Structure formats: C-alpha cells, structure tokens
CSV table of C-alpha atoms in Angstrom, one decimal:
chain,number,residue,atom,x,y,z
A,1,MET,CA,31.4,3.6,30.3
A,2,SER,CA,28.2,4.3,28.5
A,3,THR,CA,28.1,7.4,26.4
A,4,LEU,CA,25.6,9.1,24.2
A,5,HIS,CA,26.4,7.7,20.9
A,6,ARG,CA,26.6,9.4,17.5
A,7,SER,CA,27.0,7.3,14.4
A,8,THR,CA,29.4,8.6,11.9
A,9,ALA,CA,27.2,7.4,9.0
A,10,ASP,CA,23.8,8.9,9.9
A,11,GLY,CA,24.2,10.6,13.3
A,12,THR,CA,21.2,8.6,14.6
A,13,ALA,CA,18.9,5.9,13.8
A,14,ARG,CA,15.3,5.7,14.2
A,15,LEU,CA,14.6,5.7,15.3
A,16,GLY,CA,-13.0,-11.7,1.5
A,17,SER,CA,-14.8,-14.6,0.4
A,18,GLY,CA,-15.3,-16.5,-2.9
A,19,ALA,CA,-15.7,-19.9,-4.4
A,20,ARG,CA,-12.7,-22.1,-3.8
A,21,GLY,CA,-10.7,-22.4,-7.0
A,22,ALA,CA,-12.1,-19.4,-8.6
A,23,SER,CA,-9.7,-17.0,-10.3
A,24,PRO,CA,-8.7,-14.2,-7.9
A,25,ASP,CA,-9.2,-11.8,-10.7
A,26,VAL,CA,-12.9,-12.5,-10.6
A,27,PRO,CA,-14.7,-11.3,-7.4
A,28,ALA,CA,-17.1,-13.7,-5.8
A,29,ALA,CA,-20.8,-12.8,-5.9
A,30,ALA,CA,-20.7,-11.8,-2.2
A,31,ASP,CA,-17.9,-9.3,-3.1
A,32,ARG,CA,-19.8,-7.6,-5.8
A,33,GLY,CA,-22.1,-4.8,-4.9
A,34,ALA,CA,-20.4,-1.6,-3.8
A,35,GLY,CA,-17.4,-1.9,-6.2
A,36,GLY,CA,-16.9,-5.6,-5.6
A,37,GLY,CA,-13.5,-4.9,-4.1
A,38,ARG,CA,-12.0,-4.0,-7.5
A,39,GLY,CA,-9.7,-7.0,-7.5
A,40,PHE,CA,-8.8,-6.5,-3.9
A,41,ALA,CA,-12.0,-7.9,-2.3
A,42,PRO,CA,-10.2,-9.4,0.8
A,43,ALA,CA,-9.3,-5.8,1.8
A,44,LEU,CA,-13.0,-5.1,2.3
A,45,GLY,CA,-12.9,-7.2,5.5
A,46,GLY,CA,-10.2,-5.1,6.9
A,47,GLY,CA,-9.0,-7.8,9.3
A,48,GLY,CA,-8.8,-5.5,12.3
A,49,ARG,CA,-5.7,-4.3,14.1
A,50,VAL,CA,-2.7,-6.7,14.2
A,51,THR,CA,-1.8,-6.5,17.8
A,52,GLY,CA,1.5,-8.2,17.3
A,53,LEU,CA,2.7,-5.3,15.1
A,54,ASP,CA,2.3,-3.0,18.0
A,55,GLY,CA,4.5,-5.2,20.1
A,56,LEU,CA,7.0,-5.3,17.2
A,57,ARG,CA,7.1,-1.4,17.2
A,58,THR,CA,8.0,-1.5,20.9
A,59,VAL,CA,10.9,-3.9,20.3
A,60,ALA,CA,12.1,-1.7,17.4
A,61,VAL,CA,12.1,1.6,19.3
A,62,LEU,CA,13.8,0.0,22.3
A,63,LEU,CA,16.6,-1.3,20.0
A,64,VAL,CA,17.1,2.3,18.8
A,65,ILE,CA,17.2,3.8,22.3
A,66,VAL,CA,19.6,1.2,23.6
A,67,TYR,CA,21.8,1.7,20.5
A,68,HIS,CA,22.1,5.4,21.1
A,69,VAL,CA,23.3,4.9,24.7
A,70,ARG,CA,25.1,1.5,24.6
A,71,PRO,CA,26.2,0.8,21.0
A,72,ASP,CA,28.5,-1.8,22.5
A,73,LEU,CA,25.4,-3.9,23.4
A,74,VAL,CA,23.6,-3.6,20.1
A,75,PRO,CA,26.0,-2.2,17.5
A,76,GLY,CA,23.4,-2.9,14.8
A,77,GLY,CA,20.5,-1.4,16.7
A,78,ALA,CA,19.8,0.9,13.8
A,79,VAL,CA,18.1,-2.1,12.2
A,80,GLY,CA,15.1,-1.0,14.3
A,81,VAL,CA,14.6,1.8,11.8
A,82,ASP,CA,14.5,-0.8,8.9
A,83,VAL,CA,11.8,-2.7,10.8
A,84,PHE,CA,9.8,0.5,11.3
A,85,PHE,CA,10.0,1.4,7.6
A,86,THR,CA,8.6,-2.0,6.6
A,87,ILE,CA,5.8,-1.8,9.2
A,88,SER,CA,4.9,1.6,8.0
A,89,GLY,CA,4.7,0.6,4.4
A,90,PHE,CA,2.5,-2.3,5.3
A,91,VAL,CA,0.1,-0.5,7.5
A,92,ILE,CA,-0.3,2.5,5.3
A,93,THR,CA,-0.9,0.5,2.2
A,94,ARG,CA,-3.3,-1.8,4.0
A,95,LEU,CA,-5.4,1.2,4.8
A,96,LEU,CA,-5.2,2.7,1.4
A,97,VAL,CA,-6.1,-0.4,-0.6
A,98,ALA,CA,-9.0,-1.1,1.8
A,99,GLU,CA,-10.3,2.4,1.0
A,100,TYR,CA,-9.9,1.8,-2.7
A,101,ALA,CA,-11.6,-1.6,-2.6
A,102,ARG,CA,-14.5,0.0,-0.7
A,103,THR,CA,-15.0,3.3,-2.6
A,104,GLY,CA,-13.0,3.0,-5.9
A,105,GLY,CA,-10.8,5.9,-4.8
A,106,ILE,CA,-8.5,7.2,-2.1
A,107,GLY,CA,-9.4,10.4,-0.2
A,108,LEU,CA,-6.0,12.1,-0.5
A,109,TRP,CA,-7.0,15.1,1.5
A,110,SER,CA,-8.3,13.0,4.4
A,111,PHE,CA,-5.2,10.8,4.3
A,112,TYR,CA,-2.8,13.7,4.4
A,113,ARG,CA,-4.8,15.4,7.1
A,114,ARG,CA,-4.8,12.2,9.3
A,115,ARG,CA,-1.0,11.8,8.7
A,116,TRP,CA,-0.4,15.5,9.6
A,117,LEU,CA,-2.5,15.2,12.8
A,118,ARG,CA,-0.7,12.0,13.8
A,119,LEU,CA,2.9,13.1,13.2
A,120,MET,CA,3.3,16.9,12.9
A,121,PRO,CA,1.9,18.5,16.1
A,122,ALA,CA,4.0,16.3,18.4
A,123,LEU,CA,7.1,16.9,16.2
A,124,LEU,CA,6.6,20.7,16.2
A,125,VAL,CA,6.2,20.7,20.0
A,126,MET,CA,9.4,18.6,20.4
A,127,CYS,CA,11.3,21.0,18.0
A,128,THR,CA,10.0,24.0,20.0
A,129,VAL,CA,10.9,22.6,23.4
A,130,THR,CA,14.4,21.6,22.3
A,131,ALA,CA,15.0,25.0,20.7
A,132,LEU,CA,13.9,26.8,23.9
A,133,LEU,CA,16.1,24.6,26.0
A,134,SER,CA,19.1,25.6,23.9
A,135,LEU,CA,18.4,29.3,24.8
A,136,ALA,CA,17.5,28.8,28.5
A,137,LEU,CA,20.4,26.5,29.4
A,138,PRO,CA,24.1,26.3,28.4
A,139,LEU,CA,23.9,22.8,26.9
A,140,PRO,CA,26.8,21.8,24.6
A,141,LEU,CA,24.8,19.0,22.9
A,142,PHE,CA,22.0,21.5,22.1
A,143,HIS,CA,24.2,24.0,20.3
A,144,GLY,CA,22.6,24.9,17.0
A,145,THR,CA,19.2,23.5,17.9
A,146,TRP,CA,17.3,26.3,16.2
A,147,VAL,CA,18.6,25.4,12.8
A,148,ALA,CA,18.0,21.7,13.4
A,149,ALA,CA,14.5,22.4,14.7
A,150,LEU,CA,13.6,24.3,11.6
A,151,LEU,CA,14.9,21.5,9.4
A,152,ALA,CA,13.1,18.9,11.4
A,153,ALA,CA,9.8,20.8,11.3
A,154,GLY,CA,10.2,21.0,7.5
A,155,SER,CA,10.8,17.2,7.4
A,156,VAL,CA,14.0,17.7,5.4
A,157,VAL,CA,16.7,16.5,7.9
A,158,ASN,CA,17.3,13.4,5.9
A,159,LEU,CA,17.9,15.5,2.7
A,160,VAL,CA,20.4,17.7,4.5
A,161,ARG,CA,22.1,14.6,6.0
A,162,ALA,CA,22.2,13.0,2.5
A,163,GLY,CA,24.3,16.0,1.5
A,164,ASP,CA,26.8,15.1,4.2
A,165,SER,CA,25.8,18.1,6.4
A,166,ALA,CA,25.2,16.1,9.6
A,167,ASP,CA,26.5,18.9,11.9
A,168,LEU,CA,23.6,21.1,11.0
A,169,THR,CA,21.1,18.5,12.2
A,170,ALA,CA,23.0,16.9,15.0
A,171,PRO,CA,20.7,18.0,18.0
A,172,LEU,CA,17.7,16.5,16.2
A,173,GLY,CA,19.4,14.2,13.8
A,174,HIS,CA,17.1,11.3,14.7
A,175,THR,CA,14.3,12.9,12.8
A,176,TRP,CA,16.0,11.9,9.5
A,177,SER,CA,13.8,8.7,9.4
A,178,LEU,CA,10.7,10.8,10.0
A,179,GLY,CA,11.6,12.8,6.9
A,180,VAL,CA,11.9,9.6,4.9
A,181,GLU,CA,8.5,8.3,6.0
A,182,GLU,CA,6.8,11.6,5.5
A,183,GLN,CA,8.2,12.0,2.0
A,184,PHE,CA,7.0,8.5,1.3
A,185,TYR,CA,3.5,9.3,2.6
A,186,LEU,CA,3.4,12.3,0.2
A,187,ALA,CA,4.3,10.3,-2.9
A,188,TRP,CA,3.0,6.8,-2.3
A,189,PRO,CA,-0.8,7.4,-2.2
A,190,LEU,CA,-0.6,9.3,-5.5
A,191,LEU,CA,1.4,6.6,-7.2
A,192,LEU,CA,-0.6,3.8,-5.7
A,193,LEU,CA,-3.9,5.4,-6.8
A,194,ALA,CA,-2.6,5.8,-10.4
A,195,LEU,CA,-1.5,2.2,-10.5
A,196,LEU,CA,-4.8,0.9,-9.1
A,197,ARG,CA,-6.9,2.9,-11.5
A,198,ARG,CA,-5.0,2.3,-14.6
A,199,SER,CA,-3.7,-1.3,-14.2
A,200,ALA,CA,-5.1,-4.8,-13.5
A,201,PRO,CA,-4.4,-6.0,-10.0
A,202,ARG,CA,-1.7,-8.4,-11.2
A,203,VAL,CA,0.1,-5.6,-13.0
A,204,VAL,CA,-0.1,-3.5,-9.8
A,205,LEU,CA,1.7,-6.3,-7.9
A,206,GLY,CA,4.3,-6.7,-10.6
A,207,ALA,CA,4.9,-2.9,-10.7
A,208,VAL,CA,5.4,-2.6,-7.0
A,209,ALA,CA,7.7,-5.6,-6.9
A,210,ALA,CA,9.8,-4.0,-9.6
A,211,LEU,CA,9.8,-0.8,-7.6
A,212,CYS,CA,11.2,-2.7,-4.7
A,213,VAL,CA,14.2,-3.7,-6.8
A,214,LEU,CA,15.0,-0.3,-8.3
A,215,PRO,CA,16.5,1.2,-5.1
A,216,VAL,CA,18.9,-1.7,-4.9
A,217,LEU,CA,20.1,-1.0,-8.4
A,218,TRP,CA,20.3,2.7,-7.7
A,219,ARG,CA,22.4,2.1,-4.5
A,220,THR,CA,24.7,-0.1,-6.5
A,221,VAL,CA,25.3,2.8,-9.0
A,222,LEU,CA,25.8,5.3,-6.2
A,223,TRP,CA,28.0,3.1,-4.0
A,224,ASP,CA,31.2,4.7,-2.8
A,225,PRO,CA,32.4,5.0,0.8
A,226,ALA,CA,32.0,8.7,0.4
A,227,ALA,CA,28.3,8.3,-0.5
A,228,VAL,CA,27.2,6.5,2.6
A,229,HIS,CA,25.3,9.5,3.9
A,230,ARG,CA,23.5,9.9,0.6
A,231,ILE,CA,22.5,6.2,0.5
A,232,TYR,CA,21.6,6.0,4.2
A,233,ASN,CA,19.4,9.1,4.3
A,234,GLY,CA,17.9,9.4,0.8
A,235,PRO,CA,14.2,8.8,0.4
A,236,ASP,CA,14.9,7.2,-3.0
A,237,THR,CA,17.6,4.9,-1.6
A,238,ARG,CA,15.5,3.7,1.3
A,239,ALA,CA,12.2,3.4,-0.5
A,240,ASP,CA,12.5,-0.3,-1.0
A,241,GLN,CA,12.1,-0.9,2.8
A,242,LEU,CA,8.7,0.8,2.8
A,243,LEU,CA,7.7,-0.7,-0.6
A,244,VAL,CA,8.4,-4.2,0.6
A,245,GLY,CA,5.8,-3.7,3.4
A,246,ALA,CA,3.5,-2.2,0.8
A,247,LEU,CA,3.9,-5.2,-1.5
A,248,LEU,CA,3.0,-7.6,1.3
A,249,ALA,CA,-0.1,-5.6,2.1
A,250,LEU,CA,-1.2,-5.7,-1.6
A,251,VAL,CA,-0.5,-9.5,-1.8
A,252,LEU,CA,-2.7,-10.1,1.3
A,253,ALA,CA,-5.4,-7.9,-0.2
A,254,ARG,CA,-5.5,-10.1,-3.3
A,255,LEU,CA,-5.8,-13.5,-1.6
A,256,ARG,CA,-9.2,-14.4,-0.3
A,257,ALA,CA,-9.5,-16.5,2.9
A,258,ASP,CA,-10.3,-19.6,0.9
A,259,ASP,CA,-7.6,-19.1,-1.7
A,260,PRO,CA,-5.1,-22.0,-1.5
A,261,ARG,CA,-2.3,-19.5,-2.1
A,262,ARG,CA,-3.1,-17.7,1.1
A,263,GLU,CA,-2.9,-20.9,3.0
A,264,ARG,CA,0.5,-21.6,1.4
A,265,LEU,CA,1.6,-18.2,2.3
A,266,ARG,CA,0.5,-18.7,5.9
A,267,ARG,CA,2.5,-22.0,6.1
A,268,TRP,CA,5.6,-20.4,4.7
A,269,ALA,CA,5.2,-17.4,7.1
A,270,GLY,CA,5.0,-19.9,10.0
A,271,ARG,CA,8.2,-21.6,8.8
A,272,LEU,CA,10.2,-18.4,8.0
A,273,TRP,CA,9.5,-16.2,10.9
A,274,PRO,CA,11.9,-18.0,13.3
A,275,PRO,CA,15.0,-17.7,11.1
A,276,ALA,CA,14.0,-14.2,10.0
A,277,ALA,CA,13.6,-13.0,13.6
A,278,ALA,CA,16.9,-14.7,14.5
A,279,LEU,CA,18.7,-13.0,11.6
A,280,LEU,CA,17.3,-9.6,12.6
A,281,ALA,CA,18.5,-10.1,16.2
A,282,LEU,CA,21.9,-11.2,14.9
A,283,ILE,CA,22.2,-8.0,12.8
A,284,ALA,CA,21.3,-5.9,15.9
A,285,TRP,CA,23.8,-7.8,18.0
A,286,ARG,CA,26.8,-8.1,15.7
A,287,ILE,CA,26.7,-5.8,12.6
A,288,PRO,CA,27.7,-2.1,13.2
A,289,ILE,CA,25.6,-0.8,10.3
A,290,THR,CA,26.2,2.9,10.8
A,291,GLU,CA,29.7,2.8,12.0
A,292,THR,CA,32.7,3.5,9.7
A,293,GLY,CA,33.6,-0.2,10.0
A,294,GLY,CA,30.1,-1.2,8.9
A,295,TRP,CA,30.2,0.7,5.6
A,296,SER,CA,30.3,-2.4,3.6
A,297,PRO,CA,29.2,-2.3,-0.1
A,298,LEU,CA,27.1,-5.5,0.5
A,299,TRP,CA,25.0,-3.9,3.2
A,300,TYR,CA,24.7,-0.5,1.6
A,301,THR,CA,23.5,-2.0,-1.7
A,302,ALA,CA,21.5,-5.2,-1.0
A,303,GLY,CA,21.5,-5.3,2.8
A,304,PHE,CA,18.7,-2.8,3.2
A,305,LEU,CA,16.4,-4.9,1.0
A,306,ALA,CA,17.4,-8.0,2.9
A,307,ALA,CA,16.5,-6.4,6.2
A,308,ALA,CA,13.2,-5.4,4.7
A,309,VAL,CA,12.4,-8.9,3.5
A,310,LEU,CA,13.3,-10.3,6.9
A,311,SER,CA,11.0,-7.7,8.5
A,312,ALA,CA,8.3,-8.6,6.1
A,313,CYS,CA,8.5,-12.3,7.0
A,314,VAL,CA,7.9,-11.3,10.6
A,315,VAL,CA,5.1,-9.0,9.7
A,316,ALA,CA,3.4,-11.7,7.6
A,317,ALA,CA,3.6,-14.2,10.4
A,318,LEU,CA,2.0,-11.6,12.8
A,319,GLN,CA,-0.8,-11.1,10.3
A,320,LEU,CA,-1.4,-14.7,9.2
A,321,CYS,CA,-0.3,-16.8,12.3
A,322,PRO,CA,-1.9,-15.1,15.3
A,323,ARG,CA,-1.4,-18.2,17.5
A,324,SER,CA,2.3,-18.5,16.8
A,325,PRO,CA,4.7,-18.0,19.8
A,326,LEU,CA,5.9,-14.7,18.2
A,327,SER,CA,2.4,-13.3,17.9
A,328,ARG,CA,1.5,-14.4,21.4
A,329,LEU,CA,4.6,-12.7,22.8
A,330,LEU,CA,4.3,-9.5,20.9
A,331,SER,CA,0.6,-9.3,21.6
A,332,LEU,CA,1.0,-9.1,25.4
A,333,SER,CA,-0.9,-6.2,26.7
A,334,GLY,CA,2.1,-4.2,27.9
A,335,PRO,CA,4.3,-4.2,24.8
A,336,ALA,CA,1.3,-3.9,22.5
A,337,TRP,CA,-0.1,-0.9,24.4
A,338,ILE,CA,3.3,0.9,24.4
A,339,GLY,CA,3.8,0.2,20.7
A,340,ARG,CA,0.3,1.3,19.8
A,341,ASN,CA,0.3,4.5,21.8
A,342,LEU,CA,3.8,5.5,22.8
A,343,SER,CA,6.3,4.2,20.2
A,344,TYR,CA,6.1,7.4,18.1
A,345,GLY,CA,6.5,9.6,21.1
A,346,MET,CA,9.3,7.5,22.5
A,347,TYR,CA,11.2,7.7,19.2
A,348,LEU,CA,10.5,11.5,18.9
A,349,TRP,CA,11.6,12.4,22.4
A,350,HIS,CA,14.3,9.9,23.3
A,351,TYR,CA,17.2,11.6,21.6
A,352,PRO,CA,16.7,15.1,23.0
A,353,VAL,CA,16.0,13.5,26.4
A,354,LEU,CA,19.2,11.5,26.3
A,355,ARG,CA,21.2,14.6,25.2
A,356,LEU,CA,19.7,16.6,28.0
A,357,LEU,CA,20.5,14.0,30.7
A,358,HIS,CA,24.0,13.7,29.3
A,359,ASP,CA,24.6,17.5,29.4
A,360,LEU,CA,23.2,17.6,33.0
A,361,GLY,CA,25.9,15.1,34.1
A,362,VAL,CA,23.9,11.9,34.5
A,363,PRO,CA,26.6,9.2,35.0
A,364,GLY,CA,27.2,6.9,32.0
A,365,GLY,CA,26.1,3.8,33.9
A,366,LEU,CA,22.7,5.4,34.7
A,367,LEU,CA,22.1,7.1,31.4
A,368,LEU,CA,20.2,4.1,29.8
A,369,PRO,CA,17.8,3.4,32.7
A,370,ALA,CA,17.3,7.1,33.4
A,371,GLY,CA,16.9,7.8,29.7
A,372,LEU,CA,14.3,5.1,29.3
A,373,ALA,CA,12.3,6.2,32.3
A,374,ALA,CA,12.4,9.9,31.3
A,375,THR,CA,11.5,9.0,27.7
A,376,LEU,CA,8.5,7.0,28.8
A,377,VAL,CA,7.2,9.9,31.0
A,378,VAL,CA,7.6,12.4,28.3
A,379,ALA,CA,6.0,10.1,25.7
A,380,LEU,CA,3.0,9.5,28.0
A,381,ALA,CA,2.6,13.2,28.5
A,382,SER,CA,2.7,13.8,24.7
A,383,TYR,CA,0.2,11.0,24.1
A,384,ALA,CA,-2.3,12.1,26.8
A,385,LEU,CA,-2.1,15.8,26.4
A,386,LEU,CA,-1.5,16.2,22.6
A,387,GLU,CA,-1.6,13.2,20.4
A,388,ARG,CA,-4.8,11.5,21.7
A,389,PRO,CA,-6.9,14.6,21.9
A,390,LEU,CA,-5.9,15.7,18.4
A,391,LEU,CA,-6.6,12.3,16.9
A,392,ARG,CA,-10.0,12.1,18.6
A,393,ARG,CA,-10.9,15.5,17.4
A,394,GLY,CA,-9.8,14.6,13.9
A,395,ARG,CA,-11.8,11.4,13.9
A,396,GLY,CA,-14.9,13.2,15.1
A,397,ARG,CA,-14.6,15.9,12.4
A,398,MET,CA,-14.2,13.3,9.7
A,399,ARG,CA,-17.3,11.4,10.9
A,400,ARG,CA,-19.3,14.6,10.7
A,401,LEU,CA,-18.0,15.3,7.2
A,402,GLU,CA,-18.4,11.8,5.7
A,403,PRO,CA,-21.8,11.2,4.0
A,404,VAL,CA,-23.8,8.2,5.2
A,405,ASN,CA,-23.9,5.6,2.4
A,406,VAL,CA,-27.0,3.5,3.3
A,407,ALA,CA,-26.6,1.2,0.3
A,408,ALA,CA,-23.0,0.4,1.1
A,409,ARG,CA,-23.9,-0.4,4.7
A,410,ALA,CA,-26.8,-2.6,3.8
A,411,PRO,CA,-26.0,-6.4,4.1
A,412,VAL,CA,-25.4,-8.2,0.9
A,413,ARG,CA,-28.1,-10.8,0.2
C-alpha cells in the first residue's frame, strides 16, 4: 500500500561573433563597444530561454513527488533534487555572466531582490498556512509545524538537518534544498564577481572547475555512516552540484558561435545526452539514495558530482541541440509551461499537501493521484495570485529605476 514516505537520510528530497580561428581571449570587433563582453562576448547575445530546461524541471519535480508517495516505484527519485541544483547553477550563472559582459559588473542588490521576490513570498505563505493548519486541525503529521515553519522561513532547515535534528523540521523538511539554493545565491554572485574582476577568463574557468572538485574531497574527509545527514544537507557538501551547472554556463559564455570548440561541444552533447539521461533514469529507478541501504561511501563522496555531470550533459544538449529528440520532447508546451511557471510552487506545496491528505485519511492507493491533482491546484493558485503579480511588479519597478543607456542600445557599426 502507498504511504507518505520519509527518508531516514534527509527526511525529504526536493524537491557572439568573431573571426573564425581568432583567440577566444580577444573579442571580435563587433564585440567591442560597450565593454566588448570582457572575455565573455557570447553571453551578450543571451540566447533566449531554453524551453527544454523548463520541461526538465517538470520531470524533476514529478520524480520527487512520486518518490515521496511511492518510493517503491522510484527509490532514487531524490535525484530530481540533484538535477534541480545543476539547472539552478546553470541558469543563475548564465544571467550573472551576461550582466557582467554587458555592464562590467553585477547588480547585487537587484539580483538579491529578484531572488527574494521569486522565492520568499510563496515560501512564507506556505509556512504560514501549514502553521495555521497545525493549530486548527488535530493533524499528527503537522505536529511541531510552528518550529519547522520558522526554520524554513529563515532558510536554515538544511543546516538543522545537517546537525541530525530532522525531527524539528519534519513537517517542512522538504525545504532543506531551498536552503541550499538560497545560501548558494547569497555567496555565489559575490565570489563570481570577484573572480571575473580579478582574473582572466581562462583563470575563472579553472578556478570554478577546481571549486567543483573541492566538495568531493571534503565529503571524502567527512564520510562516515553517522555523517550522512551532514553530507546530504550541507551547503558546502552539495555546492559542486550547483557549481557544475555554473561551470557549464561559463564555458558556453566563452565560446563564440563560430568557435570550433563550441561545435565540438555541441557534437559531444548530442552523443552524451542519451547515456546521461538513461543513467539518471536508472538511478531514479534502482538506487535508494536516501535510504539506510543507500548510504554508500561511493555515492556520498563521488556520486553527487557524478549526478551533476550527468545532469550537465543533459542541460548542455538542451542548450546546444534544440532539434534533438530530448529537446523536442521536453519543449512540448504542457511540460514546458508547468516547469516554467509551476515547478517551484509544486515543489513548495507538495509535501504539506501530501501530509494533509494522509492525515485526512485518503487511501494509500489514491494518495498519489489525489496529491498530484491537489498540488497542481495549489501551485496554480500560488502562481496566479502571488508569484506572477509580485514578479510583474518587481520587473516594472526595475525598469523605472534603470537608466536608459542610449549608447549601449545603439547598433554597432
């Protein structure tokens, strides 16, 4: 019979142009002008939204939801969180390096404000609603929600869980991954800006590549069966998964459209995405990552980096091979729309929704379809009534505050 699942390890899972052959360190004439791209000229083009990434978000969040209800179907469904981390590192770094290439700096206040508007209001509403539910109804699975809500609102659930205090955060334990991401968002723009301003582009790439390896070494030092909570939830021990996505974004921002290395990368992405996607699916299907039996030293040291590299292969294919079967599938309007607009709300609300339905006596066989349907409804309400209005208001305010740079907008002749 289906049951609402709690993992013993983590309690939940989250859920340019230039002359051919020219040195990439020397911007082409068309890239000079307003900063010349500062070694990352291809980022000036932006490239637009990668629709396939939105579809990939939908797949990842569905993996997590199914895992929480039917871990027998996808015992490794927690790998959806690994995929989310890599996507987040890629997308955020892509935006940051594009801003740096365009302006020579990163508007930290604007960045933090946008992240706050995107993440925190919906999180605070979810925390408030679940806390009120615990007072209004005698719900066993919501016992202690006030403490969990305060910790979730402070984005420190992962830090508490890293100290092996999962019981304090159980009602909202799924917000551990939001804490990891938000802590990354606080630190990464500062570190990236320092690297971009003080180092040559090649040095920046080398430094970020080295940073991707450091968490593996640190996990190896920490490894002990008693340290799985520390390793699984720590922002330092999971940073490589976000940094791998960041490294991919920086590499793509260095390679102009006519650079032979970009074409080689595109070919390799086309070759590697099928085995990478197959291995991720195999992990979700067969490897119980967060169960006691899945606490293997291999996974908890090198496994997280391996999952991030596999995810990066898929992300690279979605970026560079838009006509591949994978891109076509994940770019279908339904999955793409859900991933673009509802994936955050679905992740945010699915766990309290599932716990509520479980406490209200929904039979185990109906818990998954009922939970999915209810989660979609609540996520739609959150998007329509809270997330979209706040984002529109924030964008409008930023447009009013930003000065118009006529020279920068003039076409390069």
